[in-house]
Coordinates of C-alpha atoms in Angstrom, one line a residue:
Chain A
M1 CA -129.6 114.2 -25.4
V2 CA -128.0 114.8 -29.2
T3 CA -125.3 112.5 -28.3
R4 CA -127.6 109.1 -28.6
H5 CA -128.1 109.1 -32.0
L6 CA -124.6 109.9 -32.9
R7 CA -121.6 107.4 -32.9
P8 CA -118.3 108.1 -31.8
I9 CA -115.5 108.7 -34.2
R10 CA -112.2 109.4 -33.9
G11 CA -110.8 112.4 -32.3
G12 CA -114.0 112.5 -29.3
Q13 CA -116.4 113.8 -32.5
Y14 CA -119.9 112.6 -33.3
D15 CA -120.6 111.2 -36.3
A16 CA -124.5 110.8 -38.1
P17 CA -125.9 107.0 -38.0
P18 CA -126.7 106.2 -41.8
Q19 CA -129.6 107.8 -42.5
R20 CA -132.5 105.9 -43.0
H21 CA -134.7 106.7 -46.3
G22 CA -138.3 106.5 -47.4
W23 CA -140.0 105.5 -50.7
R24 CA -139.3 108.9 -52.5
E25 CA -135.4 108.7 -51.5
F26 CA -135.0 105.2 -52.6
R27 CA -136.7 105.2 -55.9
R28 CA -134.3 108.3 -56.5
E29 CA -131.0 106.3 -55.1
H30 CA -131.7 102.6 -56.1
P31 CA -134.0 103.0 -59.2
L32 CA -133.0 99.8 -60.9
L33 CA -133.7 97.9 -57.9
F34 CA -136.3 99.5 -56.4
F35 CA -138.4 99.0 -59.7
G36 CA -137.4 95.8 -59.9
L37 CA -138.6 94.7 -56.8
V38 CA -141.7 96.2 -57.2
L39 CA -141.7 94.8 -61.1
G40 CA -141.3 91.4 -59.1
L41 CA -143.6 91.7 -57.2
I42 CA -146.6 92.9 -59.7
G43 CA -145.2 89.8 -61.5
F44 CA -145.7 87.2 -58.9
L45 CA -148.3 88.4 -58.0
V46 CA -150.0 88.3 -61.4
V47 CA -148.8 84.7 -61.6
D48 CA -150.5 83.7 -58.4
G49 CA -154.1 85.3 -59.4
L50 CA -153.8 83.3 -62.4
L51 CA -153.3 80.3 -61.3
L52 CA -155.8 80.5 -58.1
Y53 CA -158.3 80.9 -60.9
K54 CA -156.8 77.4 -62.5
R55 CA -156.5 76.0 -59.8
H56 CA -161.0 77.3 -58.6
R57 CA -161.4 76.5 -62.6
Y58 CA -159.8 72.6 -62.6
L59 CA -161.4 72.7 -59.1
A60 CA -165.7 73.2 -60.2
E61 CA -164.7 71.1 -63.3
A62 CA -163.5 68.4 -61.8
S63 CA -167.2 68.4 -58.7
A64 CA -168.9 68.9 -61.8
I65 CA -167.9 66.1 -63.9
R66 CA -167.8 63.9 -60.4
A67 CA -171.2 65.0 -60.2
G68 CA -172.4 63.3 -63.5
L69 CA -170.4 59.6 -62.3
S70 CA -172.2 56.9 -60.6
A71 CA -171.8 55.4 -57.6
V72 CA -169.3 53.0 -58.4
E73 CA -166.7 55.5 -61.2
R74 CA -166.6 57.5 -57.9
R75 CA -165.0 54.6 -56.3
Q76 CA -162.9 54.3 -59.1
A77 CA -161.8 58.1 -59.6
D78 CA -161.6 57.8 -55.3
A79 CA -159.6 54.5 -55.8
I80 CA -156.7 56.3 -58.6
L81 CA -156.6 59.5 -56.5
A82 CA -155.7 57.6 -53.6
R83 CA -153.1 55.0 -55.0
N84 CA -149.6 56.7 -53.6
E85 CA -148.2 60.0 -55.2
S86 CA -145.9 58.3 -57.9
R87 CA -148.7 56.5 -59.3
L88 CA -150.4 60.1 -60.2
E89 CA -146.9 60.8 -61.7
R90 CA -147.3 58.4 -63.6
F91 CA -150.6 59.0 -65.1
R92 CA -149.5 62.0 -65.7
L93 CA -146.1 61.0 -67.4
E94 CA -148.5 58.5 -69.4
L95 CA -150.7 61.8 -70.6
E96 CA -147.4 63.5 -71.6
L97 CA -146.3 60.0 -73.6
L98 CA -149.5 60.3 -75.5
Q99 CA -148.6 63.7 -76.7
R100 CA -144.5 62.1 -78.1
Q101 CA -146.7 58.9 -79.6
A102 CA -148.1 62.3 -81.1
R103 CA -144.9 64.1 -82.3
L104 CA -143.6 61.1 -83.6
D105 CA -146.6 59.6 -85.4
D106 CA -145.5 59.6 -88.9
R107 CA -148.4 59.8 -90.4
L108 CA -151.2 63.2 -90.7
H109 CA -153.1 63.5 -87.6
L110 CA -154.9 65.6 -85.7
T111 CA -153.7 66.2 -81.7
I112 CA -156.1 68.1 -80.0
A113 CA -154.9 69.9 -77.0
V114 CA -158.1 70.6 -74.7
D115 CA -156.8 72.7 -72.4
S116 CA -155.3 75.3 -74.6
G117 CA -158.6 74.3 -77.1
V118 CA -156.4 74.1 -80.1
M119 CA -156.7 71.3 -82.8
R120 CA -153.4 70.7 -85.1
L121 CA -153.1 69.6 -88.0
E122 CA -149.6 67.5 -87.7
R123 CA -147.3 64.8 -89.3
E124 CA -143.5 63.8 -87.9
G125 CA -143.7 67.0 -85.7
A126 CA -144.4 69.2 -88.4
V127 CA -147.5 71.6 -87.1
L128 CA -149.3 71.5 -91.2
R129 CA -152.5 74.0 -89.3
E130 CA -153.2 75.7 -86.2
M131 CA -156.5 75.9 -85.2
P132 CA -158.8 77.4 -82.1
I133 CA -162.1 75.3 -81.2
M134 CA -164.4 75.4 -78.6
L135 CA -165.6 72.2 -76.1
G136 CA -168.5 71.6 -75.3
T137 CA -169.1 71.0 -71.6
E138 CA -169.0 68.2 -70.0
R139 CA -172.8 67.0 -69.0
A140 CA -175.2 64.3 -68.6
V141 CA -178.0 64.7 -71.8
G142 CA -181.5 64.4 -72.4
R143 CA -184.0 63.0 -69.5
A144 CA -183.9 59.9 -67.4
P145 CA -183.9 57.7 -67.3
D146 CA -182.4 58.1 -71.1
T147 CA -179.4 59.9 -70.3
V148 CA -176.3 60.2 -72.0
R149 CA -172.8 61.2 -71.2
M150 CA -171.6 63.8 -72.8
A151 CA -167.5 64.3 -72.2
T152 CA -164.7 65.5 -73.9
P153 CA -162.4 62.4 -74.9
R154 CA -159.0 62.1 -74.0
G155 CA -156.6 59.7 -75.9
T156 CA -156.8 58.1 -79.1
R157 CA -159.2 58.1 -81.4
T158 CA -159.6 57.4 -85.0
V159 CA -161.6 59.0 -87.6
E160 CA -164.4 57.0 -88.4
R161 CA -166.7 59.7 -91.0
V162 CA -165.0 62.8 -92.9
L163 CA -168.9 65.1 -93.5
A164 CA -169.5 67.5 -96.3
A165 CA -171.7 70.3 -96.2
D166 CA -174.5 67.6 -98.7
S167 CA -173.5 65.2 -95.7
S168 CA -176.6 63.8 -93.2
W169 CA -176.1 63.6 -89.9
E170 CA -178.5 62.5 -87.3
V171 CA -179.1 65.4 -85.0
P172 CA -180.0 64.1 -81.0
E173 CA -182.8 64.5 -79.5
W174 CA -181.3 66.1 -76.5
V175 CA -180.2 68.7 -78.6
Y176 CA -183.3 70.0 -79.5
A177 CA -184.4 69.9 -75.8
E178 CA -181.1 71.5 -74.6
R179 CA -182.3 74.6 -77.5
G180 CA -185.8 74.8 -76.0
L181 CA -186.7 73.7 -79.3
P182 CA -189.3 70.8 -80.3
A183 CA -187.7 67.5 -81.2
P184 CA -188.8 67.2 -85.5
D185 CA -189.9 63.1 -85.9
A186 CA -187.7 63.4 -88.8
R187 CA -183.9 64.7 -87.3
I188 CA -181.6 63.3 -89.8
L189 CA -180.5 66.3 -92.0
R190 CA -177.9 67.6 -94.5
G191 CA -175.4 70.0 -93.6
A192 CA -176.6 69.5 -89.1
L193 CA -172.9 70.0 -88.8
G194 CA -172.1 72.3 -91.0
P195 CA -170.0 72.6 -94.2
A196 CA -167.2 70.1 -92.9
A197 CA -167.2 67.7 -90.0
L198 CA -165.4 64.6 -88.5
V199 CA -167.1 61.8 -86.4
L200 CA -164.8 60.1 -84.6
S201 CA -164.9 56.5 -82.7
G202 CA -167.0 56.9 -80.3
G203 CA -168.8 59.2 -81.5
T204 CA -167.4 62.4 -80.6
V205 CA -168.1 65.0 -83.6
I206 CA -165.8 67.9 -84.6
Y207 CA -167.9 70.2 -86.6
S208 CA -168.7 72.8 -87.4
M209 CA -171.3 76.1 -87.1
P210 CA -174.3 75.0 -89.9
V211 CA -176.0 77.6 -91.6
A212 CA -179.2 76.4 -90.5
G213 CA -180.5 73.8 -88.5
P214 CA -180.5 73.6 -83.9
L215 CA -176.5 74.2 -84.2
N216 CA -177.2 77.3 -85.9
D217 CA -175.6 79.1 -82.6
S218 CA -172.5 80.9 -81.9
S219 CA -172.7 80.4 -77.7
Y220 CA -173.8 77.2 -78.4
V221 CA -171.1 73.8 -78.6
M222 CA -172.7 70.9 -78.3
P223 CA -171.7 68.8 -75.1
G224 CA -168.8 66.8 -75.6
A225 CA -167.7 68.1 -78.6
V226 CA -165.3 70.9 -80.9
R227 CA -166.6 73.0 -82.5
A228 CA -163.8 74.7 -85.1
R229 CA -164.2 77.2 -87.6
A230 CA -165.7 76.2 -91.1
D231 CA -162.6 77.7 -92.7
D232 CA -160.5 75.3 -91.1
L233 CA -161.9 72.1 -91.2
R234 CA -163.0 72.9 -95.0
A235 CA -158.9 73.5 -95.2
V236 CA -158.2 70.1 -93.8
T237 CA -160.8 67.5 -93.8
P238 CA -160.3 66.9 -97.9
N239 CA -156.9 65.3 -96.4
L240 CA -158.7 63.2 -93.2
R241 CA -159.4 59.1 -94.7
P242 CA -161.4 57.2 -92.4
G243 CA -158.7 55.0 -89.6
M244 CA -156.7 58.6 -89.5
A245 CA -156.0 59.0 -85.6
V246 CA -156.8 62.0 -83.2
Y247 CA -155.3 62.9 -80.2
L248 CA -156.8 64.3 -77.6
Y249 CA -155.0 65.6 -74.2
Chain H
M1 CA -122.3 96.9 -53.6
G2 CA -125.8 98.3 -54.8
L3 CA -128.2 95.5 -52.8
L4 CA -126.1 96.0 -49.3
R5 CA -126.4 99.8 -49.7
F6 CA -129.8 98.9 -50.6
Y7 CA -130.5 96.7 -47.3
R8 CA -128.3 99.4 -45.2
R9 CA -130.0 102.1 -46.4
G10 CA -132.9 101.2 -46.3
G11 CA -134.2 99.9 -43.6
R12 CA -137.7 98.6 -43.3
V13 CA -139.1 99.5 -46.4
A14 CA -136.4 98.2 -48.0
L15 CA -136.7 94.6 -45.4
W16 CA -140.8 94.7 -46.7
L17 CA -140.5 94.8 -50.2
S18 CA -138.2 92.5 -50.5
L19 CA -140.3 89.9 -48.1
L20 CA -143.8 90.2 -50.3
V21 CA -141.1 89.0 -53.3
L22 CA -140.5 86.4 -51.3
V23 CA -143.9 85.6 -49.8
A24 CA -145.2 86.3 -53.5
A25 CA -143.0 83.4 -54.8
A26 CA -144.1 80.9 -52.4
T27 CA -147.1 81.1 -52.9
G28 CA -146.9 81.0 -56.8
V29 CA -144.7 77.9 -56.0
L30 CA -147.6 76.1 -53.6
L31 CA -150.5 77.4 -55.8
L32 CA -148.7 76.0 -58.8
A33 CA -148.6 72.6 -57.1
E34 CA -152.3 72.9 -55.3
T35 CA -153.0 73.9 -59.4
A36 CA -151.5 70.5 -61.0
E37 CA -153.2 68.5 -58.6
A38 CA -156.1 70.2 -59.3
R39 CA -155.9 69.0 -63.2
L40 CA -154.6 66.6 -62.1
R41 CA -157.7 65.5 -59.9
R42 CA -159.7 67.2 -63.3
D43 CA -158.2 64.5 -65.7
V44 CA -158.7 61.5 -63.4
M45 CA -162.7 63.0 -63.1
R46 CA -162.7 63.3 -66.8
L47 CA -160.9 59.7 -68.1
V48 CA -163.8 58.0 -65.2
Y49 CA -166.2 59.8 -66.8
N50 CA -165.6 59.3 -70.3
R51 CA -164.2 55.7 -69.5
S52 CA -161.1 56.5 -71.1
V53 CA -159.0 54.8 -68.6
E54 CA -157.6 51.8 -70.5
T55 CA -156.8 54.4 -72.6
L56 CA -153.4 55.1 -70.7
E57 CA -153.4 51.6 -69.2
S58 CA -152.8 50.9 -72.7
L59 CA -150.3 53.3 -72.5
E60 CA -148.7 52.4 -69.3
R61 CA -148.8 48.3 -70.9
A62 CA -147.1 49.6 -73.7
V63 CA -144.2 51.1 -72.1
D64 CA -144.9 49.0 -69.2
A65 CA -142.2 50.8 -67.6
P66 CA -141.8 52.8 -63.9
P67 CA -142.0 56.1 -63.7
D68 CA -138.4 56.7 -63.9
S69 CA -138.1 55.1 -67.1
V70 CA -140.8 57.0 -68.7
R71 CA -139.4 60.2 -67.7
Q72 CA -136.4 59.7 -69.9
L73 CA -138.2 58.3 -72.4
L74 CA -139.5 61.6 -72.3
A75 CA -136.5 63.3 -71.8
A76 CA -135.0 61.6 -74.4
S77 CA -137.3 62.1 -77.4
P78 CA -135.6 61.6 -81.1
E79 CA -136.2 64.5 -83.3
T80 CA -138.8 64.7 -85.9
P81 CA -138.6 66.3 -89.2
G82 CA -140.5 68.8 -87.5
D83 CA -137.7 69.9 -86.0
R84 CA -135.5 71.0 -88.7
P85 CA -137.1 73.7 -91.1
Y86 CA -140.2 72.2 -93.2
L87 CA -142.5 73.6 -95.9
V88 CA -146.2 73.5 -95.3
V89 CA -148.5 74.5 -98.5
S90 CA -151.8 74.8 -97.8
I91 CA -154.4 74.3 -101.0
E92 CA -157.1 75.7 -99.8
D93 CA -155.8 79.6 -98.5
H94 CA -153.8 79.3 -100.9
R95 CA -150.5 80.0 -98.8
L96 CA -147.3 78.5 -98.1
W97 CA -145.9 78.6 -95.5
F98 CA -141.5 78.0 -94.6
K99 CA -141.1 77.1 -90.6
Q100 CA -139.7 75.4 -88.0
R101 CA -141.5 74.0 -84.7
D102 CA -144.3 76.6 -84.5
S103 CA -141.8 79.5 -86.0
V104 CA -142.8 80.9 -89.8
L105 CA -139.9 81.9 -91.0
F106 CA -141.3 82.8 -94.0
T107 CA -144.4 82.8 -95.8
A108 CA -146.1 83.4 -99.1
P109 CA -149.7 83.5 -101.3
V110 CA -149.4 80.4 -103.9
A111 CA -151.6 79.7 -107.1
T112 CA -152.1 75.5 -106.8
G113 CA -153.9 73.1 -109.5
S114 CA -157.5 74.5 -110.6
G115 CA -158.7 70.6 -110.2
K116 CA -160.2 70.8 -114.0
V117 CA -159.9 67.3 -116.1
L118 CA -158.4 66.9 -119.8
D119 CA -159.8 63.8 -121.1
R120 CA -156.1 61.7 -122.6
G121 CA -158.7 59.7 -124.7
R122 CA -159.0 55.6 -124.4
G123 CA -160.7 56.2 -121.2
G124 CA -157.7 58.2 -119.6
S125 CA -157.3 61.6 -118.5
W126 CA -155.6 64.4 -116.8
R127 CA -156.6 65.6 -113.0
F128 CA -155.0 69.3 -112.6
E129 CA -154.4 68.4 -109.1
T130 CA -151.8 69.8 -106.3
P131 CA -150.2 66.9 -104.9
R132 CA -151.7 66.2 -101.7
G133 CA -148.9 64.7 -98.4
R134 CA -145.2 64.7 -97.8
L135 CA -142.6 65.9 -100.6
I136 CA -139.4 66.4 -100.5
V137 CA -137.0 69.5 -102.6
Q138 CA -134.8 67.1 -104.9
G139 CA -133.7 69.4 -106.4
K140 CA -132.7 73.9 -106.9
E141 CA -132.7 76.0 -110.6
T142 CA -132.3 79.1 -111.3
D143 CA -133.8 80.0 -114.6
P144 CA -136.2 77.1 -115.1
Q145 CA -137.5 76.5 -118.8
W146 CA -140.8 74.5 -118.8
V147 CA -140.8 71.6 -120.8
P148 CA -144.4 71.0 -121.7
P149 CA -146.2 67.7 -121.0
D150 CA -148.4 66.6 -123.5
W151 CA -150.8 67.8 -122.1
H152 CA -150.2 71.1 -122.8
Y153 CA -150.1 70.3 -126.3
V154 CA -153.9 68.5 -125.8
E155 CA -155.0 71.9 -123.9
Q156 CA -153.7 73.8 -126.6
A157 CA -155.4 72.2 -129.5
R158 CA -158.9 72.2 -128.6
K159 CA -158.3 75.0 -127.0
R160 CA -158.1 76.1 -131.1
G161 CA -159.7 73.2 -132.6
L162 CA -156.7 71.4 -133.7
G163 CA -155.9 68.4 -134.4
L164 CA -152.5 67.2 -133.0
R165 CA -149.5 65.3 -134.5
K166 CA -146.2 64.1 -132.4
L167 CA -143.3 64.7 -134.0
E168 CA -140.2 62.0 -133.2
R169 CA -136.0 62.1 -134.5
G170 CA -135.7 61.5 -137.6
Q171 CA -139.4 61.6 -139.3
S172 CA -140.4 64.3 -141.6
I173 CA -143.5 65.9 -141.8
P174 CA -144.2 67.1 -145.5
L175 CA -146.0 70.5 -146.4
P176 CA -148.3 71.5 -149.2
D177 CA -145.1 73.7 -151.2
G178 CA -142.7 70.8 -150.8
A179 CA -141.1 72.2 -148.0
V180 CA -140.6 69.1 -144.4
I181 CA -140.6 70.0 -140.7
T182 CA -138.0 68.1 -139.1
V183 CA -136.0 67.0 -135.8
Q184 CA -132.1 69.1 -137.6
G185 CA -129.9 69.0 -134.1
N186 CA -131.2 70.1 -131.7
D187 CA -134.0 71.9 -133.4
V188 CA -137.6 71.8 -135.3
V189 CA -136.6 73.0 -138.4
R190 CA -138.4 73.7 -141.6
K191 CA -136.5 72.6 -144.1
E192 CA -137.3 73.7 -147.9
A193 CA -137.1 72.4 -151.2
N194 CA -133.8 74.0 -151.7
G195 CA -132.1 72.7 -149.0
R196 CA -132.7 76.2 -147.1
V197 CA -133.1 75.4 -143.0
R198 CA -135.7 77.7 -140.8
P199 CA -135.4 76.5 -137.2
F200 CA -139.2 77.5 -135.2
T201 CA -139.4 79.8 -132.6
V202 CA -141.8 78.4 -129.9
T203 CA -143.5 80.7 -127.2
E204 CA -146.7 79.8 -125.0
G205 CA -149.5 79.7 -127.1
R206 CA -147.7 80.1 -129.9
E207 CA -146.9 76.3 -131.0
I208 CA -145.8 75.0 -134.3
V209 CA -148.9 74.6 -136.7
V210 CA -148.9 72.3 -139.8
N211 CA -151.8 71.1 -141.9
S212 CA -154.3 72.5 -138.6
N213 CA -152.2 70.5 -136.4
M214 CA -150.3 71.4 -133.7
I215 CA -147.5 69.5 -133.8
I216 CA -146.0 68.1 -131.0
P217 CA -141.9 68.8 -130.6
P218 CA -139.6 66.0 -129.3
F219 CA -138.3 65.7 -126.3
G220 CA -134.6 67.6 -125.8
T221 CA -135.2 69.9 -128.5
T222 CA -135.4 73.5 -128.4
Q223 CA -138.9 73.9 -129.7
R224 CA -139.6 72.2 -126.8
R225 CA -138.6 73.9 -123.7
Y226 CA -140.3 77.7 -123.3
P227 CA -137.6 80.3 -121.2
G228 CA -139.5 82.5 -118.5
V229 CA -143.0 80.8 -118.2
L230 CA -141.7 79.1 -114.6
G231 CA -140.7 82.6 -113.8
T232 CA -137.3 83.2 -112.3
H233 CA -136.1 79.9 -109.9
R234 CA -137.5 76.5 -109.6
L235 CA -137.6 74.3 -106.3
L236 CA -138.2 70.5 -107.6
L237 CA -140.6 68.7 -105.9
G238 CA -140.2 64.7 -108.6
D239 CA -142.8 63.3 -110.3
G240 CA -143.0 66.6 -112.6
Y241 CA -144.1 68.9 -109.4
A242 CA -142.4 72.3 -108.6
L243 CA -142.5 75.2 -106.7
H244 CA -141.6 77.6 -109.4
G245 CA -142.1 81.6 -110.5
T246 CA -144.8 82.6 -112.8
N247 CA -144.3 85.6 -115.7
R248 CA -147.8 85.8 -114.7
P249 CA -148.3 87.1 -110.9
E250 CA -151.4 88.2 -111.2
T251 CA -152.5 84.2 -110.8
V252 CA -150.8 83.8 -107.3
G253 CA -153.5 83.7 -105.1
R254 CA -155.9 81.7 -106.8
S255 CA -156.6 77.6 -108.1
V256 CA -155.1 77.8 -112.0
S257 CA -151.8 76.1 -112.6
H258 CA -151.9 72.1 -113.6
G259 CA -150.3 70.6 -110.4
C260 CA -147.2 72.8 -109.4
V261 CA -146.7 75.5 -106.6
R262 CA -146.2 79.0 -108.1
L263 CA -145.2 82.1 -106.7
R264 CA -144.4 85.8 -107.6
N265 CA -141.1 85.7 -108.8
E266 CA -139.5 87.3 -105.6
D267 CA -141.1 84.8 -103.1
I268 CA -139.7 82.1 -104.7
A269 CA -136.3 83.9 -105.6
H270 CA -135.8 84.4 -101.3
L271 CA -137.4 80.5 -101.1
H272 CA -134.4 79.4 -103.8
E273 CA -131.9 81.2 -101.2
I274 CA -133.3 79.9 -98.0
V275 CA -134.6 76.2 -98.0
P276 CA -132.3 73.3 -98.3
V277 CA -131.7 70.6 -100.8
G278 CA -134.3 67.4 -99.2
T279 CA -136.0 70.1 -97.0
V280 CA -139.5 68.5 -96.6
V281 CA -142.3 69.6 -98.0
Y282 CA -146.3 68.6 -96.5
I283 CA -149.3 69.7 -98.8
Y284 CA -152.4 69.8 -97.7

């Protein structure tokens, strides 16, 4: 029956119901809303994808680091993670506090944002130079039982040595092993850490690619170390002295 | 109204589209929390691995406050000089930036100190380096005049194989023809035997030379002021250092100055306009 699809109006006549459109009609009739929603959907999907990737990366990194922990350390890590939510929140806040401390430091210092891969020369919150960096992977190196734990540090360190192109540094034996090279007896090499480098308290090294030696490979970054561009390190090292702070967060 | 019409006329298509957006947004919120937790998990592992737990615990002790107080502390971070516009000069890059926080408001090439050393005798020396550290714009000048320090005369005299003679006010240097060089008013003058007085005209590289000696005029005299050498503008940084223009723009971008930061005239003119007195200058 025709009347089934019609609704009565005054005067005993019938009117057509509101017409339901398909995609094309919508796009034509409500272009702003339609494209707004489509763009919103695409935007959210991109963000979701990015977050999924990041989450996967963090979990993979956490697993990799956990694999390198001793049984006691695993228990320690689990204990921290098992603490209540406010305790974990507090850890997050403390990392933020570290950034704040760096921002308020009125002496010249370096900050290293580990996740963003950026090193900055700063003073009083002013950014004097921003430098891209690469971080070595975190793993235990060497042969058991003489393994060395190499990890990107977090927290505050100080500059211990400022090295120039002619400064000597003892290349660890495990670097040769990692590079598949025979380790020579004399491993103290001039310019091993590039034209300019820094050795921090705790042994962390910020270096640039040298022109020769086992670290002369653009695809290799020493585990637990930071590699910056030679030009950047050349520009900042004349300003750095032993004892200056380096904030890693 | 448009939205209502959209849903009334849109039927399933409109509802599906909206639903999908909502689901994607909700998933995003959920994933954000999950990702933050995964990151925290990674950070805790890293801290334990790196034996850095004590660093954070020391921070915690230093603050010694519940999380809410820490949050308040973080929210109430005081303003730092980095929050206001500041100047940065990189000696290595021969470049200047006028910045506010991470944003660059203006950038220009500069010439910086040559690093050369000039022996001043008696074991001392002048080192022509741009000072590294934190300085402040103490004043601004238009059409500045350069008052050469003593090293300028030492440098010029050595270049030309001449001796040096410092002229003080009230002093006269006799010349072989009976005339004398002396200071009259604000001028270094040649006073003839017949009493005629002629002030010297001096420019950079054309200093007063008498009997194979270069004369160092006293401060405050016209002969110790060189117009044009410092370009059109100067921002004073104290201790004799400044950001200034130049009459030799080809030198900008090199290590050639005696310590000042030299810019092209158009760049220093712009800086003069936009940089207030009191601005912090970081030189590294």
